[in-house]
Coordinates of C-alpha atoms and ligand atoms in Angstrom, one line a residue:
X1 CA 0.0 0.0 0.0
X2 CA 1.3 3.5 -1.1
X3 CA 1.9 5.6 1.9
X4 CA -0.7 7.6 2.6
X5 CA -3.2 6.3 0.7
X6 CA -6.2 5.1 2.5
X7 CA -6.9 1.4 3.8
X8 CA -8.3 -1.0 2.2
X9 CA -12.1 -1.2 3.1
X10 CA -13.2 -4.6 5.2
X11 CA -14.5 -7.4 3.4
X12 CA -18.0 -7.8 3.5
X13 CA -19.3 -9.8 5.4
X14 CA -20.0 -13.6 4.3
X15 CA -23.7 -14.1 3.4
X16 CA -25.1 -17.7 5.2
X17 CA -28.2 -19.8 3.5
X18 CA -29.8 -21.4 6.2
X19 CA -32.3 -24.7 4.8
X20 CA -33.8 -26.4 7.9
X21 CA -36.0 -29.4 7.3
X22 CA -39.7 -27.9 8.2
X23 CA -40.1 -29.3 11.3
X24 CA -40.2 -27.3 14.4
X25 CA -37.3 -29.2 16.3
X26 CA -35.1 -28.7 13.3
X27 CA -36.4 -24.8 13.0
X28 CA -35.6 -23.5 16.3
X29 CA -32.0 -24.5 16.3
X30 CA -31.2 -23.2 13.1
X31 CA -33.4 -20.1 13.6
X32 CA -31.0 -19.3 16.6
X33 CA -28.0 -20.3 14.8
X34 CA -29.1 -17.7 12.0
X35 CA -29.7 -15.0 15.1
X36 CA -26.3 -15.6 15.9
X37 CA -24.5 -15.2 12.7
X38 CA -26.4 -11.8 12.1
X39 CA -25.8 -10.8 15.6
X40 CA -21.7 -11.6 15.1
X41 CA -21.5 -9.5 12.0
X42 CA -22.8 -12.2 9.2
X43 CA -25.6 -12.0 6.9
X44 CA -28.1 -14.9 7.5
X45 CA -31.2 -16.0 5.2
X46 CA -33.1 -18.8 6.5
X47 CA -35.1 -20.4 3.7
X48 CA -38.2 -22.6 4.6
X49 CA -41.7 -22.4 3.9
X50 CA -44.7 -19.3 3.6
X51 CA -46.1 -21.0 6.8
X52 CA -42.9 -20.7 8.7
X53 CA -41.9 -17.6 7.5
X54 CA -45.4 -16.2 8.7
X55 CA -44.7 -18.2 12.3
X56 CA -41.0 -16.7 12.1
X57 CA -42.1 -12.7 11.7
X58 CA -41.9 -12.3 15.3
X59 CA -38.0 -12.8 15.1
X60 CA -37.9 -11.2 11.4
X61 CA -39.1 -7.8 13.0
X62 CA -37.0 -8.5 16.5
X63 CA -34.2 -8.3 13.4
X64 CA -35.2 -5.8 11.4
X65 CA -35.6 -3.2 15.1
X66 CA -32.1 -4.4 15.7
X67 CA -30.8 -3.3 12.4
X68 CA -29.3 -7.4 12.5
X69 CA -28.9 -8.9 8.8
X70 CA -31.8 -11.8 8.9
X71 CA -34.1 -12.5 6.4
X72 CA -36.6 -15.3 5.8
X73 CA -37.5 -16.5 2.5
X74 CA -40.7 -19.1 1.7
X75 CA -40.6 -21.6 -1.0
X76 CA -43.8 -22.9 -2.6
X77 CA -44.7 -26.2 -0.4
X78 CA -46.3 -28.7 -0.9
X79 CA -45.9 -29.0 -4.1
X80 CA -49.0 -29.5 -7.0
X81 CA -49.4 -33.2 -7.1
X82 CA -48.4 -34.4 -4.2
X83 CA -51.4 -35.6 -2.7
X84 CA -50.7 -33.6 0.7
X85 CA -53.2 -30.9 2.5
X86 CA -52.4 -27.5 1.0
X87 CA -52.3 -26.1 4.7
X88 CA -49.3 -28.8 5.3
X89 CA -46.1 -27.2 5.8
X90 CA -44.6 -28.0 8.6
X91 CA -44.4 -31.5 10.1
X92 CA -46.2 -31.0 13.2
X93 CA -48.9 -29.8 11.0
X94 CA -49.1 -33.7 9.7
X95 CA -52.3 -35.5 10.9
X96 CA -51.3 -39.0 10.8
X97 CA -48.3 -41.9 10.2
X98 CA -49.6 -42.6 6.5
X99 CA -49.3 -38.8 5.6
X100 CA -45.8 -38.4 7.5
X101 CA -43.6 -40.3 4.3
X102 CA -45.1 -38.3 1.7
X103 CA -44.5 -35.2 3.2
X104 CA -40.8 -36.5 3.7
X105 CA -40.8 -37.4 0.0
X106 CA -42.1 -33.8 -1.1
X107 CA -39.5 -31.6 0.5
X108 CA -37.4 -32.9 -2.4
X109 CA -39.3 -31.3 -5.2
X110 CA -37.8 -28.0 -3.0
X111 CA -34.7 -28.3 -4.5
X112 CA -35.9 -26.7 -8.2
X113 CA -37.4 -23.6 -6.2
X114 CA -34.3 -23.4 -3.7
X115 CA -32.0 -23.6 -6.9
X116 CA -33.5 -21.0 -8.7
X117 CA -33.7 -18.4 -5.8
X118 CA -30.0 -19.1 -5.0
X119 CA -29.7 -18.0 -8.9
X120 CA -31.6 -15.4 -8.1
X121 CA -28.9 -14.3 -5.8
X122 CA -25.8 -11.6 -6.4
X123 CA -23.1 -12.1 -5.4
X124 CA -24.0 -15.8 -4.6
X125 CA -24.1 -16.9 -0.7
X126 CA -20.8 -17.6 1.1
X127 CA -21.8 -20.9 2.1
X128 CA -25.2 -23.0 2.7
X129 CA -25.7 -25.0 5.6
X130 CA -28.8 -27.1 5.3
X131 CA -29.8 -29.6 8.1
X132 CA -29.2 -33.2 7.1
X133 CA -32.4 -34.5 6.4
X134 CA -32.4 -31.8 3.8
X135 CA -29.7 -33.6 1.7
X136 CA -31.9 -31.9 -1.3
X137 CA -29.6 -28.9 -1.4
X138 CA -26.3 -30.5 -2.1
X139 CA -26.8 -31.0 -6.0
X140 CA -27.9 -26.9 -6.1
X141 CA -24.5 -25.8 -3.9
X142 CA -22.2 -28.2 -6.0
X143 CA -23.9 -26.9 -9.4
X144 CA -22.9 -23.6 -8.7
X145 CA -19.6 -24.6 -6.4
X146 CA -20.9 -22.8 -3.5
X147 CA -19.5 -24.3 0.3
X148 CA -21.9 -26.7 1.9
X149 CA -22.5 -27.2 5.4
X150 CA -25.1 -29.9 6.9
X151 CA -26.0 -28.8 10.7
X152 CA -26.7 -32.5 12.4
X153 CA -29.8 -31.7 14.9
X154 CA -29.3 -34.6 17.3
X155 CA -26.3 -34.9 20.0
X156 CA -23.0 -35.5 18.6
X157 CA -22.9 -38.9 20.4
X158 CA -26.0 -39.8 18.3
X159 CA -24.3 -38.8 15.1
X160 CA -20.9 -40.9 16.0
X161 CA -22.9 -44.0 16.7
X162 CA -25.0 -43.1 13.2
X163 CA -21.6 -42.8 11.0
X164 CA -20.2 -46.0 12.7
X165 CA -23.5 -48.3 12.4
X166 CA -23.3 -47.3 8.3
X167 CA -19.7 -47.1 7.6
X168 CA -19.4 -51.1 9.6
X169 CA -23.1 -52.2 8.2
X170 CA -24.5 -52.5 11.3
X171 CA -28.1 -51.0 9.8
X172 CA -28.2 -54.1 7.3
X173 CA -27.3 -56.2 10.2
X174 CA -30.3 -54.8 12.1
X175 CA -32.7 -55.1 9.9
X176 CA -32.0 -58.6 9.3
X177 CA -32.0 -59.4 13.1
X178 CA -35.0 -60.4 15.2
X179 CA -36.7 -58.2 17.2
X180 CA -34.7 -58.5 20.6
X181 CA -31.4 -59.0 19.5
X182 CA -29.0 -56.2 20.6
X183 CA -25.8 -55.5 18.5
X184 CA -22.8 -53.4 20.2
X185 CA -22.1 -50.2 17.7
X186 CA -18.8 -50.9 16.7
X187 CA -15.6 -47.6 17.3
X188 CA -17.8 -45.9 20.3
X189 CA -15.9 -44.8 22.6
X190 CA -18.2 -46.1 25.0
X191 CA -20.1 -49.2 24.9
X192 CA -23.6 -49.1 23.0
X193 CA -25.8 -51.0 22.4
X194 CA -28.5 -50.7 19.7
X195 CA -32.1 -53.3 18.6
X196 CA -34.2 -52.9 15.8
X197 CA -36.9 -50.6 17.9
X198 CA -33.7 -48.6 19.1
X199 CA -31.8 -48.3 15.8
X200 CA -28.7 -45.4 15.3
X201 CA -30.3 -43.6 12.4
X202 CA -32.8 -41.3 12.0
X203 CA -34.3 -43.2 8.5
X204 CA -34.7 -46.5 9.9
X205 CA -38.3 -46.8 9.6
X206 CA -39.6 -48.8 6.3
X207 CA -39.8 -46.8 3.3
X208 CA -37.2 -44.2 4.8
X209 CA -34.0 -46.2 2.9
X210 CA -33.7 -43.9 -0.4
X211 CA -33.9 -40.9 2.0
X212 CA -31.3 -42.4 4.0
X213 CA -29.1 -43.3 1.1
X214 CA -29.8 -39.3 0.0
X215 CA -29.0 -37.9 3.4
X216 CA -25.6 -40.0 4.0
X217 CA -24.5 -39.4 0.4
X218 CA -25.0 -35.4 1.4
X219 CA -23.1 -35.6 4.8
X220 CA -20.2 -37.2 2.7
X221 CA -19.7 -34.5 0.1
X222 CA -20.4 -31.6 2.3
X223 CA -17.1 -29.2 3.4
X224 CA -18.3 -30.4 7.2
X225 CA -20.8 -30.5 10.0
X226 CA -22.4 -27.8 12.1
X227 CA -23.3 -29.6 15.5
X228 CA -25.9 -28.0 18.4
X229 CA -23.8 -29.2 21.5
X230 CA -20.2 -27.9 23.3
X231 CA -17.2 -29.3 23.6
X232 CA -17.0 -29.8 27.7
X233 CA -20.2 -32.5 26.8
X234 CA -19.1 -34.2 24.4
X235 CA -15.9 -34.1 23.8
X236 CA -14.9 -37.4 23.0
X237 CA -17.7 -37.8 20.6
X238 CA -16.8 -34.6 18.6
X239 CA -13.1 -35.8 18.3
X240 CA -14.3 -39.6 17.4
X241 CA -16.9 -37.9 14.9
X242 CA -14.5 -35.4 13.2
X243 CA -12.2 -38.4 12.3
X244 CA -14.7 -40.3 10.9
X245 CA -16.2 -37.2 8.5
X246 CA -13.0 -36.4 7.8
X247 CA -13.9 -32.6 7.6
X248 CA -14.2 -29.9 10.1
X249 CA -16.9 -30.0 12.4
X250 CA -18.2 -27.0 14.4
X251 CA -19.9 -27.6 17.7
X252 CA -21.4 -24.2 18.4
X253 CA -23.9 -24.7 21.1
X254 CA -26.3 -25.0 23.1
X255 CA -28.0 -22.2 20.8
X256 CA -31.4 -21.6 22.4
X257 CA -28.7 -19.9 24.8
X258 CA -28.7 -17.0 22.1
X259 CA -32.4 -16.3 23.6
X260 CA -30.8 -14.4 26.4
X261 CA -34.7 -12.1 27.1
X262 CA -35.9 -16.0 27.6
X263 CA -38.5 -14.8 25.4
X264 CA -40.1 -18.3 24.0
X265 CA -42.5 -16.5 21.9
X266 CA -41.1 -14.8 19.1
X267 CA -38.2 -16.6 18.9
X268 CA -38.7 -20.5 18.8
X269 CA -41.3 -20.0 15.8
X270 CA -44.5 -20.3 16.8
X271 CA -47.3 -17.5 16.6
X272 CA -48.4 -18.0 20.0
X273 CA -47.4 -19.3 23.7
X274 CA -50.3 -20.4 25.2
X275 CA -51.2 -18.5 28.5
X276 CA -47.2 -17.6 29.3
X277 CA -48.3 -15.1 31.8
X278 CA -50.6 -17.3 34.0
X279 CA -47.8 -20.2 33.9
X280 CA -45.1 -17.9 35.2
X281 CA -47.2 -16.6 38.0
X282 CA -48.1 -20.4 38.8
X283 CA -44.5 -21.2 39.0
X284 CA -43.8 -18.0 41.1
X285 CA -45.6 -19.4 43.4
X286 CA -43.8 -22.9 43.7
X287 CA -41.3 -23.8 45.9
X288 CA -37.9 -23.7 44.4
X289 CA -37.1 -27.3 42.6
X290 CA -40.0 -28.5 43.5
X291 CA -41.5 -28.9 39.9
X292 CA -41.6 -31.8 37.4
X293 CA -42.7 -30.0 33.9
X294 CA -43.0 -32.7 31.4
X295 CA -43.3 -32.2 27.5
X296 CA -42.6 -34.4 24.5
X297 CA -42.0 -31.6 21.9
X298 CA -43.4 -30.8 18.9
X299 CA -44.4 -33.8 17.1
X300 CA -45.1 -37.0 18.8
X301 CA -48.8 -37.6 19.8
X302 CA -50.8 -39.7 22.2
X303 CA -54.2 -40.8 22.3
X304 CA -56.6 -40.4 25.0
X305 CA -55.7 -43.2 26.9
X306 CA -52.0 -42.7 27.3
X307 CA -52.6 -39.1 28.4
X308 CA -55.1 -40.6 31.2
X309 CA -51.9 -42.8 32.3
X310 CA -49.5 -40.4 32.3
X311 CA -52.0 -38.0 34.1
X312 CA -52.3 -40.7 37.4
X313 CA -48.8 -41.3 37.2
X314 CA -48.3 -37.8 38.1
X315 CA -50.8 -37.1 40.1
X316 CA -49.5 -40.6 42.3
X317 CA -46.1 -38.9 42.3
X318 CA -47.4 -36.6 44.5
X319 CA -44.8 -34.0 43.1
X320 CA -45.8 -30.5 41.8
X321 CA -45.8 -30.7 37.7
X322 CA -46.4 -28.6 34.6
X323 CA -47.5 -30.6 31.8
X324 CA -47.8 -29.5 28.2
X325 CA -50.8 -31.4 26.0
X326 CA -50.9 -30.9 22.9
X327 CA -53.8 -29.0 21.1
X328 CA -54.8 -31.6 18.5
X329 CA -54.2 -33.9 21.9
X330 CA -56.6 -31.8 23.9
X331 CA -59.2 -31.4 21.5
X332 CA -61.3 -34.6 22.1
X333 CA -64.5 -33.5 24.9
X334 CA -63.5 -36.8 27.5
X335 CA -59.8 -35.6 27.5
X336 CA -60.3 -32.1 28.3
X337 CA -63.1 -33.1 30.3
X338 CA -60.6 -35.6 32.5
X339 CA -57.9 -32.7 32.7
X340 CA -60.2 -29.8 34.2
X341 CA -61.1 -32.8 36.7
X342 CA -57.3 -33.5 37.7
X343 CA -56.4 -30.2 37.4
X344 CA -58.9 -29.6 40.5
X345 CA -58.0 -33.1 42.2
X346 CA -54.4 -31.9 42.6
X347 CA -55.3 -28.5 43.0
X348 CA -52.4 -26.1 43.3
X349 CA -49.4 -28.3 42.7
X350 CA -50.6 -29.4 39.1
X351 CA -51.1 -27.4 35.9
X352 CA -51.6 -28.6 32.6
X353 CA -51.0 -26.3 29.4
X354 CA -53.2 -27.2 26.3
X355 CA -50.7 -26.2 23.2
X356 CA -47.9 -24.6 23.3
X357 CA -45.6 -23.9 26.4
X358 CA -42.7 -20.6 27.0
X359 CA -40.3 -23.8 27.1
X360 CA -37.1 -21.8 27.6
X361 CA -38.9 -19.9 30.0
X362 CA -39.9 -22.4 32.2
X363 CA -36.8 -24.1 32.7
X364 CA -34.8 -21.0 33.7
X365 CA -37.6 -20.4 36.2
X366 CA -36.2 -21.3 39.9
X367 CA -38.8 -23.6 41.0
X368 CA -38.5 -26.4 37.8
X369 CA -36.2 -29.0 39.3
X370 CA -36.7 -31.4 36.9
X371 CA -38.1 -32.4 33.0
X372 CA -40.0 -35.5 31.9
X373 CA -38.5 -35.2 28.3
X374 CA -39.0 -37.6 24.6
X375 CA -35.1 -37.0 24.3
X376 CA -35.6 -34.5 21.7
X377 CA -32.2 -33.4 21.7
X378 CA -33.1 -29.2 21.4
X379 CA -35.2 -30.6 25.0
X380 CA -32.0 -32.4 26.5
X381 CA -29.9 -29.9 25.7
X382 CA -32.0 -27.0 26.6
X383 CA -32.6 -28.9 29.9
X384 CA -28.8 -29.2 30.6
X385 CA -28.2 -25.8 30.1
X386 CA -30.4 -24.6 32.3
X387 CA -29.1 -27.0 34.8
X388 CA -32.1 -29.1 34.9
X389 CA -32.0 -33.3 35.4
X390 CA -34.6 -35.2 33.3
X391 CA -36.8 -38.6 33.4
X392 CA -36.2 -39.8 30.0
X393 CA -39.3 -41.3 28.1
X394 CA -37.6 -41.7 24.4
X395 CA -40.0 -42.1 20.9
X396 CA -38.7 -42.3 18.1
X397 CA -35.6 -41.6 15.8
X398 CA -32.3 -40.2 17.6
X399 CA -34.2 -40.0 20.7
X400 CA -33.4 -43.5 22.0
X401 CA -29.2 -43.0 22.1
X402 CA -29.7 -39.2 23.2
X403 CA -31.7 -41.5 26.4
X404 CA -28.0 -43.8 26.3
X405 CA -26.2 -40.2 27.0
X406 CA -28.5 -38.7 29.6
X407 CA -28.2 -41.5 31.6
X408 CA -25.0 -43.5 31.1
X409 CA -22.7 -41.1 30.1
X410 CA -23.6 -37.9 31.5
X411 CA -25.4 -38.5 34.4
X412 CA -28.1 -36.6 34.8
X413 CA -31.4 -38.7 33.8
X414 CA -33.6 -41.3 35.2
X415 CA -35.0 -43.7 32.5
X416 CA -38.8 -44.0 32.5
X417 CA -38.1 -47.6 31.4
X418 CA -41.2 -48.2 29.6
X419 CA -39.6 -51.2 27.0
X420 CA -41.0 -50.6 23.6
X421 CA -41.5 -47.1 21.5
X422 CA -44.1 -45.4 21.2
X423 CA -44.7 -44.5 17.0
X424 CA -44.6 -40.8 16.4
X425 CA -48.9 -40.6 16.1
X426 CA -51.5 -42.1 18.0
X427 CA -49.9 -45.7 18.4
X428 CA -51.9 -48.1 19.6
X429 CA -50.0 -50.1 21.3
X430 CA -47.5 -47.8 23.2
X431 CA -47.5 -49.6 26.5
X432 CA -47.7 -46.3 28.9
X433 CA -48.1 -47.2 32.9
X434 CA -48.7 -44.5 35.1
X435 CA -46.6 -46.8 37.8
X436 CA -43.7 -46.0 35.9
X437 CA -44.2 -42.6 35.6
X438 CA -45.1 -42.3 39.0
X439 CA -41.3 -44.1 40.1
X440 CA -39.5 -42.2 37.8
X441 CA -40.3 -38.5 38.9
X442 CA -40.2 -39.6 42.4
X443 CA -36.5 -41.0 41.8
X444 CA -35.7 -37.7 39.9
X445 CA -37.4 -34.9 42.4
X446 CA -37.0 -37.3 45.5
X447 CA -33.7 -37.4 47.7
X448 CA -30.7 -39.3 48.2
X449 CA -27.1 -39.4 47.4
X450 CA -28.2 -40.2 43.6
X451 CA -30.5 -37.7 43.0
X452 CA -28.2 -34.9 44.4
X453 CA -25.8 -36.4 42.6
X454 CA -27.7 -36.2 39.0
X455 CA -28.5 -32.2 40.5
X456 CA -25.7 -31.5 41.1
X457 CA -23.6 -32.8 37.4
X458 CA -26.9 -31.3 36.0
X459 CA -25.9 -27.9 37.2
X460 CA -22.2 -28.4 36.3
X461 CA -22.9 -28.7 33.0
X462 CA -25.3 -25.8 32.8
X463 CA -22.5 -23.8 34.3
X464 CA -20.1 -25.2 31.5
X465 CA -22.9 -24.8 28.4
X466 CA -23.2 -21.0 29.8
X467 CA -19.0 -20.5 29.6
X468 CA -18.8 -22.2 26.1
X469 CA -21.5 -19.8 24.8
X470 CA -20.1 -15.9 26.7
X471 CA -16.9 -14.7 24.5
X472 CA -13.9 -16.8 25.5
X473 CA -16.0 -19.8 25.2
X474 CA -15.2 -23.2 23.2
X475 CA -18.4 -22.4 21.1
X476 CA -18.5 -18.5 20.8
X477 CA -15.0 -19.0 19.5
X478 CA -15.8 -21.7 16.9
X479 CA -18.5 -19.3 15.7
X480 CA -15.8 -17.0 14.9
X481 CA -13.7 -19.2 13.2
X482 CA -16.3 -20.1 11.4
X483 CA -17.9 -16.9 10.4
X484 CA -13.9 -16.1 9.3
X485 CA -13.7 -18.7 7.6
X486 CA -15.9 -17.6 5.0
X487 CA -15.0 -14.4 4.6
X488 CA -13.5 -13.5 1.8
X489 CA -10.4 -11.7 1.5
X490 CA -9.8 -8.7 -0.8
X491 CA -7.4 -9.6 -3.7
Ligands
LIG1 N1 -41.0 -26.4 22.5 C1 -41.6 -25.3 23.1 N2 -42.8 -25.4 23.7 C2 -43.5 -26.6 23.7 C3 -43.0 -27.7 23.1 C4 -41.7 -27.6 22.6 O1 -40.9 -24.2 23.1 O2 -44.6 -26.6 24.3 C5 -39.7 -26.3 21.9 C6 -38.6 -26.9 22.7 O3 -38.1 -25.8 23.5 C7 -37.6 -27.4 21.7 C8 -38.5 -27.8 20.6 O4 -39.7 -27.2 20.7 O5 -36.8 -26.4 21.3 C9 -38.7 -29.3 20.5 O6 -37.6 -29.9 20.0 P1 -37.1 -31.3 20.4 O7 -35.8 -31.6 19.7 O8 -37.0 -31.4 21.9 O9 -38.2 -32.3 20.0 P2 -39.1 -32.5 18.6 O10 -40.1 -31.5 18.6 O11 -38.1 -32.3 17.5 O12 -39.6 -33.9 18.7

């Protein structure tokens, strides 16, 4: 440079393309990662559906008043032909099993709308990072050689055990093998062990194995993995799961720890919290750690008679609780008939929410000591990070080894222990018994060496998760490499 002229100006700043698959579980994180990238000088565009763009205007206009770069964009979905509702755009709008592989099948026909706005685009986007069961993006990002990112949803010890069962056949193996066999995943670091109703992989259901083949083949050829998890959990997972990519991978959470108003309104995309005020007043008024608040996220769904089983089991716990049912649960006359009626039986220490709960507020509230959770991993980790101990009930998918974590690896859950799993809607024969529910809040709220021992690793961790995400942290600082990383230098 001559002297005296003037500097260079800075780069600008990479552009991210955010594809989650439209499913609220798989939303929220990436939602928060986008926050983040805008809020650390990126440029984020988070590409989904009109429905979830109209769910996800809260956060566009939080943005927009923060002068933050984050945009949402909606692709036509479903697509003409496919058979599914026109008002189906998210899975947890899905009514039933038979309708939940067809919508899986039509998120492909996105990519021809996704490559044509990424056309659309100038100068093209630094890098996409699409979640994995999205794999419909990689063809678009190699046609026009931009970077390629897949974010993996579930706990890095979940992904490990997933790369390991394919890359040493251990699915085929599975599949072949009766029902109660149990097969050790081979190159854990830790033992595990896996059964055909407990498989390590997210398509393992029949029907699911093209979009397993697809979702693999994408992992392969991306640049590397963005993971929702830190490095003081899981370290020897991230190390084992590196290696076995063979490409960079960024653990950058938890994220929902971006949401530092603990607003769960605007932010986790939904249009509305049901009742958020009354349920924080309810909980002001509960002793600290004395409540059990028990949801099974977004999707899964149980029919009248497993709700009345759960229901006793808590009430015969004899523990405060907060327990989210879901609308479409809720709807029938005899359930919320049987609710209002053990809502006034345990009068005071019990409170049900019929839709959609302030999640990340109520586990940052004092008086939750501990979470009845499905294992959803944004649930586990959100639980950890607020230094809440869980009673794991596991359903489907991922949800089974995230259980094997909780409990055997980290600590800080009590299995419900109910053998079989329950399919994602209205299975019939998901064996619920409200004795098991009953012994497995009373081991987690109850005393004794063990259960001050899972609260007190619990609150360890949620120490650690905090430090990983304040500057200085293992995750803050990968965010920067990362966001660096794609920043392109002036020539
Ligand atoms: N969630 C919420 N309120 C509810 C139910 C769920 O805010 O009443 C959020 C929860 O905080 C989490 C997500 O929805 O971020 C559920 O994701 P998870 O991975 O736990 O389960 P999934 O919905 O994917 O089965």
């Amino acid at each position: 440079m001559a002297a005296g002229s003037p500097p260079p100006p800075p780069p600008p700043p990479p552009h991210f393309v955010l594809v989650p698959l439209v499913a609220q579980g798989h939303i929220i994180p990436l939602v928060d990662l986008a926050r983040l990238l805008a809020a650390r000088g990126a440029r984020a565009t988070v590409v989904t559906t009109p429905l979830n763009v109209d769910r996800l205007r809260g956060v566009a206009e939080q943005a927009a008043r923060a002068g933050l770069p984050l945009e949402f964009v909606g692709l036509p979905f479903p697509p003409a032909g496919s058979g599914l509702p026109q008002d189906c755009q998210n899975a947890d709008m899905v009514a039933d099993n038979s309708q939940f592989l067809p919508f899986f099948f039509a998120l492909r026909e996105l990519a021809g709308p996704f490559d044509a706005y990424v056309r659309s685009l100038a100068p093209r986007p630094s890098c996409i990072i699409s979640d994995w069961c999205s794999p419909w993006t990689a063809g678009v990002a190699s046609s026009l050689g931009i970077p390629r990112l897949f974010f993996h949803g579930p706990s890095c010890f979940f992904a490990l055990c997933e790369i390991m069962a394919v890359d040493h056949g251990l699915l085929e193996l599975i599949a072949a093998a009766g029902d109660d066999e149990r097969h050790l995943v081979p190159g854990m670091p830790v033992p595990v062990t896996v059964t055909k109703a407990t498989p390590p992989g997210l398509f393992c259901y029949p029907g699911t194995e093209l979009l397993r083949r697809e979702a693999m083949e994408a992992m392969r050829t991306a640049d590397g993995a963005v993971l929702n998890t830190f490095s003081d959990l899981e370290a020897q997972f991230l190390e084992g799961y590196e290696a076995a990519l063979g490409k960079p991978v960024w653990a950058l959470g938890p994220l929902s720890l971006c949401n530092r108003d603990e607003d769960s309104t605007t932010s986790r995309g939904k249009t509305a919290v049901d009742g958020k005020q009354a349920i924080m007043a309810w909980l002001d008024e509960q002793a600290p750690g004395s409540v059990v608040y028990v949801s099974f996220g977004s999707v899964a769904r149980k029919l009248p008679k497993q709700l009345f089983e759960i229901g006793h089991g808590l009430e015969d716990s004899g523990r405060s609780f907060l327990w989210v049912v879901k609308e479409r649960e809720a709807a029938a006359p005899e359930v919320r008939e049987w609710l209002d009626a053990l809502e006034a039986r345990t009068a005071g220490r019990g409170l049900v929410v019929r839709g959609w709960a302030p999640q990340l507020a109520v586990l940052s509230h004092r008086a939750v000591g501990g979470f009845v959770t499905h294992c959803g991993w944004n649930s586990v980790l959100e639980s950890i990070a607020h230094g809440v101990p869980v009673v794991t009930w596991p359903h489907f998918s991922d949800q089974f080894l995230n259980e094997r974590l909780v409990v055997d690896v980290l600590g800080v859950g009590v299995p419900v222990g109910v053998a079989s799993p329950v399919m994602i809607f209205d299975d019939e024969s998901a064996p619920v018994a409200r004795g098991d529910i009953a012994r497995a809040v009373s081991a987690l709220m109850g005393g004794g060496a063990e259960a001050d021992e899972r609260r007190r690793k619990a609150k360890e961790y949620g120490e650690k998760a905090r430090r990983a995400m304040e500057e200085g942290g293992s995750s803050y600082e990968n965010l920067t490499r990362l966001i660096q990383s794609f920043t392109r230098s002036e020539d």
